[in-house]
PDB file of C-alpha atoms and ligand atoms in Angstrom:
ATOM      1  CA  UNK A 914    -140.515 -68.766  44.097  1.00 80.00           C
ATOM      2  CA  UNK A 915    -141.298 -68.424  47.796  1.00 87.00           C
ATOM      3  CA  UNK A 916    -138.576 -68.776  50.386  1.00 97.00           C
ATOM      4  CA  UNK A 917    -138.368 -71.976  52.440  1.00 98.00           C
ATOM      5  CA  UNK A 918    -138.499 -71.628  56.210  1.00 98.00           C
ATOM      6  CA  UNK A 919    -137.209 -73.832  59.009  1.00 98.00           C
ATOM      7  CA  UNK A 920    -137.100 -73.144  62.756  1.00 98.00           C
ATOM      8  CA  UNK A 921    -133.862 -71.184  62.440  1.00 98.00           C
ATOM      9  CA  UNK A 922    -133.316 -70.572  58.716  1.00 98.00           C
ATOM     10  CA  UNK A 923    -134.661 -68.760  55.705  1.00 98.00           C
ATOM     11  CA  UNK A 924    -133.674 -70.342  52.375  1.00 98.00           C
ATOM     12  CA  UNK A 925    -134.270 -67.831  49.599  1.00 98.00           C
ATOM     13  CA  UNK A 926    -133.219 -66.384  46.243  1.00 98.00           C
ATOM     14  CA  UNK A 927    -130.042 -64.307  46.283  1.00 98.00           C
ATOM     15  CA  UNK A 928    -129.838 -60.575  46.937  1.00 98.00           C
ATOM     16  CA  UNK A 929    -127.214 -57.993  46.127  1.00 98.00           C
ATOM     17  CA  UNK A 930    -126.252 -57.710  49.808  1.00 98.00           C
ATOM     18  CA  UNK A 931    -125.180 -61.400  49.801  1.00 98.00           C
ATOM     19  CA  UNK A 932    -122.303 -60.587  47.434  1.00 98.00           C
ATOM     20  CA  UNK A 933    -119.806 -59.426  50.050  1.00 98.00           C
ATOM     21  CA  UNK A 934    -120.344 -62.144  52.699  1.00 98.00           C
ATOM     22  CA  UNK A 935    -120.323 -64.747  49.885  1.00 98.00           C
ATOM     23  CA  UNK A 936    -116.899 -63.475  48.735  1.00 98.00           C
ATOM     24  CA  UNK A 937    -115.643 -63.784  52.318  1.00 98.00           C
ATOM     25  CA  UNK A 938    -117.056 -67.331  52.613  1.00 98.00           C
ATOM     26  CA  UNK A 939    -115.460 -68.427  49.327  1.00 98.00           C
ATOM     27  CA  UNK A 940    -112.092 -66.944  50.302  1.00 98.00           C
ATOM     28  CA  UNK A 941    -112.027 -68.865  53.587  1.00 97.00           C
ATOM     29  CA  UNK A 942    -109.509 -71.729  53.547  1.00 95.00           C
ATOM     30  CA  UNK A 943    -111.379 -73.737  56.173  1.00 94.00           C
ATOM     31  CA  UNK A 944    -114.692 -73.726  54.331  1.00 94.00           C
ATOM     32  CA  UNK A 945    -113.009 -74.465  51.004  1.00 95.00           C
ATOM     33  CA  UNK A 946    -110.728 -77.233  52.311  1.00 94.00           C
ATOM     34  CA  UNK A 947    -112.261 -79.863  50.037  1.00 95.00           C
ATOM     35  CA  UNK A 948    -112.571 -77.642  46.971  1.00 95.00           C
ATOM     36  CA  UNK A 949    -109.741 -77.348  44.417  1.00 94.00           C
ATOM     37  CA  UNK A 950    -109.034 -73.766  45.587  1.00 95.00           C
ATOM     38  CA  UNK A 951    -110.516 -70.783  47.355  1.00 98.00           C
ATOM     39  CA  UNK A 952    -112.326 -68.325  45.072  1.00 98.00           C
ATOM     40  CA  UNK A 953    -111.217 -64.788  44.392  1.00 98.00           C
ATOM     41  CA  UNK A 954    -113.695 -61.923  44.230  1.00 98.00           C
ATOM     42  CA  UNK A 955    -114.506 -62.340  40.522  1.00 98.00           C
ATOM     43  CA  UNK A 956    -114.877 -66.119  40.806  1.00 98.00           C
ATOM     44  CA  UNK A 957    -117.226 -65.707  43.767  1.00 98.00           C
ATOM     45  CA  UNK A 958    -119.330 -63.143  41.894  1.00 98.00           C
ATOM     46  CA  UNK A 959    -119.394 -65.444  38.879  1.00 98.00           C
ATOM     47  CA  UNK A 960    -120.601 -68.351  41.041  1.00 98.00           C
ATOM     48  CA  UNK A 961    -123.359 -66.158  42.509  1.00 98.00           C
ATOM     49  CA  UNK A 962    -124.482 -65.200  38.984  1.00 98.00           C
ATOM     50  CA  UNK A 963    -124.440 -68.859  37.871  1.00 98.00           C
ATOM     51  CA  UNK A 964    -126.521 -69.873  40.892  1.00 98.00           C
ATOM     52  CA  UNK A 965    -129.149 -67.253  40.052  1.00 98.00           C
ATOM     53  CA  UNK A 966    -129.196 -68.291  36.347  1.00 98.00           C
ATOM     54  CA  UNK A 967    -129.684 -71.886  37.477  1.00 98.00           C
ATOM     55  CA  UNK A 968    -132.845 -70.810  39.367  1.00 98.00           C
ATOM     56  CA  UNK A 969    -134.106 -69.073  36.211  1.00 97.00           C
ATOM     57  CA  UNK A 970    -133.385 -72.108  34.065  1.00 98.00           C
ATOM     58  CA  UNK A 971    -134.621 -74.946  36.285  1.00 98.00           C
ATOM     59  CA  UNK A 972    -136.955 -73.270  38.801  1.00 97.00           C
ATOM     60  CA  UNK A 973    -134.767 -74.428  41.706  1.00 98.00           C
ATOM     61  CA  UNK A 974    -131.204 -73.934  42.850  1.00 98.00           C
ATOM     62  CA  UNK A 975    -128.757 -73.391  45.685  1.00 98.00           C
ATOM     63  CA  UNK A 976    -130.687 -71.194  48.101  1.00 98.00           C
ATOM     64  CA  UNK A 977    -129.003 -68.386  49.990  1.00 98.00           C
ATOM     65  CA  UNK A 978    -129.233 -69.468  53.639  1.00 98.00           C
ATOM     66  CA  UNK A 979    -129.797 -66.849  56.290  1.00 98.00           C
ATOM     67  CA  UNK A 980    -130.448 -67.025  60.029  1.00 98.00           C
ATOM     68  CA  UNK A 981    -134.005 -65.973  60.811  1.00 98.00           C
ATOM     69  CA  UNK A 982    -132.715 -64.314  63.938  1.00 97.00           C
ATOM     70  CA  UNK A 983    -130.718 -61.271  62.868  1.00 97.00           C
ATOM     71  CA  UNK A 984    -130.870 -62.051  59.137  1.00 97.00           C
ATOM     72  CA  UNK A 985    -127.209 -63.147  59.056  1.00 98.00           C
ATOM     73  CA  UNK A 986    -126.068 -64.632  55.717  1.00 98.00           C
ATOM     74  CA  UNK A 987    -124.606 -68.120  56.243  1.00 98.00           C
ATOM     75  CA  UNK A 988    -123.937 -69.467  52.738  1.00 98.00           C
ATOM     76  CA  UNK A 989    -125.999 -71.837  50.613  1.00 98.00           C
ATOM     77  CA  UNK A 990    -128.054 -74.999  50.915  1.00 99.00           C
ATOM     78  CA  UNK A 991    -129.960 -76.263  47.911  1.00 98.00           C
ATOM     79  CA  UNK A 992    -130.172 -78.120  44.645  1.00 98.00           C
ATOM     80  CA  UNK A 993    -128.160 -78.049  41.440  1.00 98.00           C
ATOM     81  CA  UNK A 994    -127.830 -79.981  38.218  1.00 98.00           C
ATOM     82  CA  UNK A 995    -124.162 -81.004  37.923  1.00 97.00           C
ATOM     83  CA  UNK A 996    -122.446 -79.461  34.918  1.00 95.00           C
ATOM     84  CA  UNK A 997    -120.482 -82.603  33.988  1.00 96.00           C
ATOM     85  CA  UNK A 998    -121.239 -86.059  32.738  1.00 95.00           C
ATOM     86  CA  UNK A 999    -120.895 -89.113  34.953  1.00 96.00           C
ATOM     87  CA  UNK A1000    -122.371 -92.590  35.380  1.00 96.00           C
ATOM     88  CA  UNK A1001    -125.042 -91.293  37.757  1.00 97.00           C
ATOM     89  CA  UNK A1002    -126.182 -88.474  35.450  1.00 97.00           C
ATOM     90  CA  UNK A1003    -128.781 -87.126  34.766  1.00 97.00           C
ATOM     91  CA  UNK A1004    -129.310 -86.244  38.420  1.00 98.00           C
ATOM     92  CA  UNK A1005    -130.056 -83.416  40.802  1.00 98.00           C
ATOM     93  CA  UNK A1006    -127.507 -82.812  43.538  1.00 98.00           C
ATOM     94  CA  UNK A1007    -128.188 -81.517  47.019  1.00 99.00           C
ATOM     95  CA  UNK A1008    -125.324 -79.420  48.388  1.00 98.00           C
ATOM     96  CA  UNK A1009    -124.270 -76.920  51.046  1.00 98.00           C
ATOM     97  CA  UNK A1010    -121.543 -74.485  52.082  1.00 98.00           C
ATOM     98  CA  UNK A1011    -121.867 -72.534  55.313  1.00 98.00           C
ATOM     99  CA  UNK A1012    -119.755 -70.012  57.209  1.00 98.00           C
ATOM    100  CA  UNK A1013    -117.512 -72.017  59.574  1.00 97.00           C
ATOM    101  CA  UNK A1014    -118.483 -69.720  62.476  1.00 97.00           C
ATOM    102  CA  UNK A1015    -121.868 -71.459  62.406  1.00 98.00           C
ATOM    103  CA  UNK A1016    -120.821 -75.098  61.951  1.00 98.00           C
ATOM    104  CA  UNK A1017    -121.726 -77.834  64.411  1.00 97.00           C
ATOM    105  CA  UNK A1018    -125.165 -76.508  65.373  1.00 98.00           C
ATOM    106  CA  UNK A1019    -127.180 -78.710  63.050  1.00 98.00           C
ATOM    107  CA  UNK A1020    -127.944 -75.852  60.654  1.00 98.00           C
ATOM    108  CA  UNK A1021    -126.860 -77.619  57.449  1.00 98.00           C
ATOM    109  CA  UNK A1022    -128.965 -80.650  58.325  1.00 98.00           C
ATOM    110  CA  UNK A1023    -131.949 -78.510  59.292  1.00 98.00           C
ATOM    111  CA  UNK A1024    -131.857 -76.603  56.013  1.00 98.00           C
ATOM    112  CA  UNK A1025    -131.108 -79.682  53.926  1.00 98.00           C
ATOM    113  CA  UNK A1026    -134.044 -81.619  55.412  1.00 98.00           C
ATOM    114  CA  UNK A1027    -136.329 -78.835  54.207  1.00 98.00           C
ATOM    115  CA  UNK A1028    -134.651 -78.842  50.779  1.00 98.00           C
ATOM    116  CA  UNK A1029    -135.221 -82.613  50.533  1.00 98.00           C
ATOM    117  CA  UNK A1030    -138.892 -82.090  51.364  1.00 98.00           C
ATOM    118  CA  UNK A1031    -139.068 -79.345  48.728  1.00 98.00           C
ATOM    119  CA  UNK A1032    -137.386 -81.596  46.139  1.00 98.00           C
ATOM    120  CA  UNK A1033    -139.689 -84.553  46.683  1.00 98.00           C
ATOM    121  CA  UNK A1034    -142.997 -82.900  47.623  1.00 97.00           C
ATOM    122  CA  UNK A1035    -142.990 -79.619  45.712  1.00 97.00           C
ATOM    123  CA  UNK A1036    -140.793 -80.492  42.716  1.00 98.00           C
ATOM    124  CA  UNK A1037    -141.770 -84.154  42.574  1.00 97.00           C
ATOM    125  CA  UNK A1038    -138.210 -85.267  41.827  1.00 98.00           C
ATOM    126  CA  UNK A1039    -137.605 -89.019  41.738  1.00 98.00           C
ATOM    127  CA  UNK A1040    -134.233 -88.935  43.463  1.00 98.00           C
ATOM    128  CA  UNK A1041    -131.328 -86.851  44.751  1.00 98.00           C
ATOM    129  CA  UNK A1042    -127.582 -87.413  44.834  1.00 98.00           C
ATOM    130  CA  UNK A1043    -124.840 -85.790  46.852  1.00 98.00           C
ATOM    131  CA  UNK A1044    -121.099 -86.234  46.530  1.00 98.00           C
ATOM    132  CA  UNK A1045    -117.859 -85.161  48.087  1.00 98.00           C
ATOM    133  CA  UNK A1046    -114.315 -86.346  48.696  1.00 98.00           C
ATOM    134  CA  UNK A1047    -114.083 -89.345  51.080  1.00 98.00           C
ATOM    135  CA  UNK A1048    -112.355 -87.300  53.805  1.00 98.00           C
ATOM    136  CA  UNK A1049    -115.088 -84.656  54.031  1.00 98.00           C
ATOM    137  CA  UNK A1050    -116.644 -86.336  57.052  1.00 98.00           C
ATOM    138  CA  UNK A1051    -118.785 -83.345  58.074  1.00 98.00           C
ATOM    139  CA  UNK A1052    -120.522 -83.270  54.737  1.00 98.00           C
ATOM    140  CA  UNK A1053    -120.887 -87.053  54.660  1.00 98.00           C
ATOM    141  CA  UNK A1054    -122.473 -86.911  58.092  1.00 98.00           C
ATOM    142  CA  UNK A1055    -125.053 -84.416  56.825  1.00 98.00           C
ATOM    143  CA  UNK A1056    -125.825 -86.777  53.908  1.00 98.00           C
ATOM    144  CA  UNK A1057    -126.294 -89.639  56.345  1.00 98.00           C
ATOM    145  CA  UNK A1058    -128.535 -87.593  58.631  1.00 98.00           C
ATOM    146  CA  UNK A1059    -130.758 -86.954  55.615  1.00 98.00           C
ATOM    147  CA  UNK A1060    -131.083 -90.715  55.184  1.00 97.00           C
ATOM    148  CA  UNK A1061    -128.905 -90.792  52.048  1.00 98.00           C
ATOM    149  CA  UNK A1062    -127.136 -94.066  51.287  1.00 98.00           C
ATOM    150  CA  UNK A1063    -123.603 -94.679  50.090  1.00 98.00           C
ATOM    151  CA  UNK A1064    -122.704 -97.582  47.803  1.00 98.00           C
ATOM    152  CA  UNK A1065    -118.971 -97.936  47.076  1.00 97.00           C
ATOM    153  CA  UNK A1066    -119.909 -99.157  43.589  1.00 97.00           C
ATOM    154  CA  UNK A1067    -121.060 -95.588  42.836  1.00 97.00           C
ATOM    155  CA  UNK A1068    -117.791 -93.881  43.826  1.00 97.00           C
ATOM    156  CA  UNK A1069    -116.283 -91.981  40.915  1.00 98.00           C
ATOM    157  CA  UNK A1070    -113.408 -89.843  39.671  1.00 97.00           C
ATOM    158  CA  UNK A1071    -114.536 -86.230  39.290  1.00 97.00           C
ATOM    159  CA  UNK A1072    -114.150 -85.520  35.557  1.00 96.00           C
ATOM    160  CA  UNK A1073    -113.394 -81.829  36.123  1.00 96.00           C
ATOM    161  CA  UNK A1074    -110.237 -82.626  38.092  1.00 96.00           C
ATOM    162  CA  UNK A1075    -107.033 -83.922  36.477  1.00 95.00           C
ATOM    163  CA  UNK A1076    -105.793 -87.476  36.981  1.00 95.00           C
ATOM    164  CA  UNK A1077    -103.622 -87.708  40.079  1.00 94.00           C
ATOM    165  CA  UNK A1078    -105.383 -84.802  41.827  1.00 95.00           C
ATOM    166  CA  UNK A1079    -105.878 -85.807  45.482  1.00 95.00           C
ATOM    167  CA  UNK A1080    -109.462 -84.459  45.380  1.00 96.00           C
ATOM    168  CA  UNK A1081    -110.456 -86.435  42.283  1.00 97.00           C
ATOM    169  CA  UNK A1082    -111.942 -89.477  44.031  1.00 98.00           C
ATOM    170  CA  UNK A1083    -115.545 -88.878  45.168  1.00 98.00           C
ATOM    171  CA  UNK A1084    -118.107 -90.787  47.183  1.00 98.00           C
ATOM    172  CA  UNK A1085    -121.699 -90.657  45.965  1.00 98.00           C
ATOM    173  CA  UNK A1086    -124.784 -90.787  48.160  1.00 98.00           C
ATOM    174  CA  UNK A1087    -128.316 -91.265  46.893  1.00 98.00           C
ATOM    175  CA  UNK A1088    -131.837 -90.836  48.196  1.00 98.00           C
ATOM    176  CA  UNK A1089    -134.916 -91.923  46.239  1.00 98.00           C
ATOM    177  CA  UNK A1090    -138.305 -90.334  46.820  1.00 98.00           C
ATOM    178  CA  UNK A1091    -139.798 -93.711  47.790  1.00 97.00           C
ATOM    179  CA  UNK A1092    -137.080 -94.176  50.452  1.00 96.00           C
ATOM    180  CA  UNK A1093    -137.689 -90.645  51.719  1.00 96.00           C
ATOM    181  CA  UNK A1094    -141.425 -91.278  52.027  1.00 94.00           C
ATOM    182  CA  UNK A1095    -140.666 -94.366  54.143  1.00 93.00           C
ATOM    183  CA  UNK A1096    -138.208 -92.417  56.309  1.00 88.00           C
ATOM    184  CA  UNK A1097    -140.708 -89.595  56.675  1.00 85.00           C
ATOM    185  CA  UNK A1098    -143.443 -91.942  57.862  1.00 86.00           C
ATOM    186  CA  UNK A1099    -141.099 -93.570  60.378  1.00 85.00           C
ATOM    187  CA  UNK A1100    -139.862 -90.185  61.629  1.00 79.00           C
ATOM    188  CA  UNK A1101    -143.397 -89.087  62.245  1.00 80.00           C
ATOM    189  CA  UNK A1102    -144.279 -92.247  64.104  1.00 82.00           C
ATOM    190  CA  UNK A1103    -141.359 -92.636  66.492  1.00 70.00           C
ATOM    191  CA  UNK A1104    -137.870 -91.752  67.685  1.00 58.00           C
ATOM    192  CA  UNK A1105    -135.438 -91.160  64.880  1.00 54.00           C
ATOM    193  CA  UNK A1106    -133.343 -94.281  64.751  1.00 50.00           C
ATOM    194  CA  UNK A1107    -132.679 -93.927  61.068  1.00 49.00           C
ATOM    195  CA  UNK A1108    -130.151 -91.171  61.428  1.00 53.00           C
ATOM    196  CA  UNK A1109    -127.650 -93.507  63.009  1.00 46.00           C
ATOM    197  CA  UNK A1110    -126.122 -94.903  59.817  1.00 46.00           C
ATOM    198  CA  UNK A1111    -122.381 -95.265  59.983  1.00 42.00           C
ATOM    199  CA  UNK A1112    -120.034 -94.221  57.204  1.00 45.00           C
ATOM    200  CA  UNK A1113    -119.514 -97.137  54.850  1.00 40.00           C
TER     201      UNK A1113
HETATM  202  C1  COA B2153    -120.603 -79.592  55.586  1.00 71.14           C
HETATM  203  C2  COA B2153    -121.177 -78.398  56.337  1.00 71.14           C
HETATM  204  C3  COA B2153    -122.216 -77.685  55.480  1.00 71.14           C
HETATM  205  C4  COA B2153    -121.832 -78.923  57.628  1.00 71.14           C
HETATM  206  O1  COA B2153    -122.473 -77.825  58.288  1.00 71.14           O
HETATM  207  P1  COA B2153    -122.988 -77.947  59.791  1.00 71.14           P
HETATM  208  O2  COA B2153    -124.058 -76.917  59.984  1.00 71.14           O
HETATM  209  O3  COA B2153    -121.843 -77.943  60.727  1.00 71.14           O
HETATM  210  O4  COA B2153    -123.638 -79.401  59.763  1.00 71.14           O
HETATM  211  P2  COA B2153    -124.500 -80.102  60.921  1.00 71.14           P
HETATM  212  O5  COA B2153    -124.200 -79.442  62.224  1.00 71.14           O
HETATM  213  O6  COA B2153    -125.911 -80.174  60.450  1.00 71.14           O
HETATM  214  O7  COA B2153    -123.924 -81.594  60.908  1.00 71.14           O
HETATM  215  C5  COA B2153    -122.533 -81.827  60.949  1.00 71.14           C
HETATM  216  C6  COA B2153    -122.279 -83.227  61.454  1.00 71.14           C
HETATM  217  O8  COA B2153    -120.911 -83.564  61.211  1.00 71.14           O
HETATM  218  C7  COA B2153    -120.341 -84.038  62.407  1.00 71.14           C
HETATM  219  N1  COA B2153    -118.921 -83.750  62.358  1.00 71.14           N
HETATM  220  C8  COA B2153    -118.306 -82.568  62.558  1.00 71.14           C
HETATM  221  N2  COA B2153    -116.974 -82.726  62.417  1.00 71.14           N
HETATM  222  C9  COA B2153    -116.768 -84.023  62.118  1.00 71.14           C
HETATM  223  C10 COA B2153    -115.607 -84.811  61.868  1.00 71.14           C
HETATM  224  N3  COA B2153    -114.396 -84.278  61.866  1.00 71.14           N
HETATM  225  N4  COA B2153    -115.775 -86.127  61.589  1.00 71.14           N
HETATM  226  C11 COA B2153    -117.004 -86.686  61.573  1.00 71.14           C
HETATM  227  N5  COA B2153    -118.144 -85.992  61.797  1.00 71.14           N
HETATM  228  C12 COA B2153    -118.013 -84.680  62.079  1.00 71.14           C
HETATM  229  C13 COA B2153    -121.073 -83.278  63.488  1.00 71.14           C
HETATM  230  O9  COA B2153    -120.896 -83.888  64.756  1.00 71.14           O
HETATM  231  C14 COA B2153    -122.497 -83.385  62.957  1.00 71.14           C
HETATM  232  O10 COA B2153    -123.046 -84.672  63.135  1.00 71.14           O
HETATM  233  P3  COA B2153    -123.979 -85.051  64.425  1.00 71.14           P
HETATM  234  O11 COA B2153    -125.177 -84.138  64.368  1.00 71.14           O
HETATM  235  O12 COA B2153    -124.310 -86.483  64.215  1.00 71.14           O
HETATM  236  O13 COA B2153    -123.166 -84.782  65.656  1.00 71.14           O
HETATM  237  C15 COA B2153    -120.071 -77.389  56.723  1.00 71.14           C
HETATM  238  O14 COA B2153    -119.075 -78.069  57.444  1.00 71.14           O
HETATM  239  C16 COA B2153    -119.453 -76.711  55.503  1.00 71.14           C
HETATM  240  O15 COA B2153    -119.955 -75.704  55.014  1.00 71.14           O
HETATM  241  N6  COA B2153    -118.307 -77.275  55.047  1.00 71.14           N
HETATM  242  C17 COA B2153    -117.583 -76.671  53.929  1.00 71.14           C
HETATM  243  C18 COA B2153    -118.292 -76.821  52.619  1.00 71.14           C
HETATM  244  C19 COA B2153    -118.425 -78.260  52.206  1.00 71.14           C
HETATM  245  O16 COA B2153    -117.576 -79.091  52.502  1.00 71.14           O
HETATM  246  N7  COA B2153    -119.505 -78.525  51.482  1.00 71.14           N
HETATM  247  C20 COA B2153    -119.742 -79.806  50.924  1.00 71.14           C
HETATM  248  C21 COA B2153    -118.930 -79.969  49.706  1.00 71.14           C
HETATM  249  S1  COA B2153    -119.463 -81.380  48.829  1.00 71.14           S
END
C-alpha cells in the first residue's frame, strides 16, 4: 500500500526504526492520560506488531505518522477494527495518538482528514466511528473538525474495562460516507463553517 501524504505529514506502514520512539510515546503519561495505563516496552512492541498484522489482514490500519520535514516520527493516525463487541459493531474506527511535543498545530486533524478521504474514496467504506472518554476534549475536537457527529444515545460502557472504572464510559462519534460527500462539496465551494460544531 502506498503512503498517504498531506502538506506536513507522511502516513505510512511501520518500520523498525519506529520501535524506539513508539515505546517513548506509549510510556508518556500525558499522551496516555485517557488510556487505562502507560505501556511498557514489551506492550508497546506488541501493539506495533498487532498494528502491522491488522494491515496484513484488512488492507488498512493505524498508519505511522511522520513529519515530512525532517522525517520525525509522531505516532499514529489511521483506521482499525475494534477487537470487542458493542452495539455499534461491526464498524471501522478512526483513531490517533501523537507525541505531545507536536500537539496543538492541527497535525492530527490534517492527517485524519486524509485518512477519512482514504476510507471513503479508496476503501469505499460506508461509515466510520470514533470514541473516547467524555473528558478527552482534544480528541473530541478532532472528531468534530472531521465533521463527525455525537449522539448521546450511542454512548457506551467500554466492555474491556471493569465496572466502576472511571474510564469505562465512552462517547461515540459517527461519520457516514454520504455525510462526508456533502461536507466535501461544501468545503470545496466556500468557507468552512461546518467545523464549528460544539460538543454535545
Ligand atoms: C488527540 C490528539 C491526537 C490531538 O492532536 P493535535 O495534533 O493536537 O490535534 P489538532 O491540533 O488537530 O486539534 C486539537 C484541537 O483540540 C483543541 N484543544 C486542545 N486542548 C483542548 C482542551 N483542553 N479542551 C478543548 N479543546 C482543546 C485545540 O484547540 C484544537 O482545536 P481547534 O483547532 O479548534 O483550536 C493528541 O492530543 C493526542 O495524541 N492525545 C493523546 C492520545 C489520545 O487521546 N488519542 C485518542 C484516544 S481515543
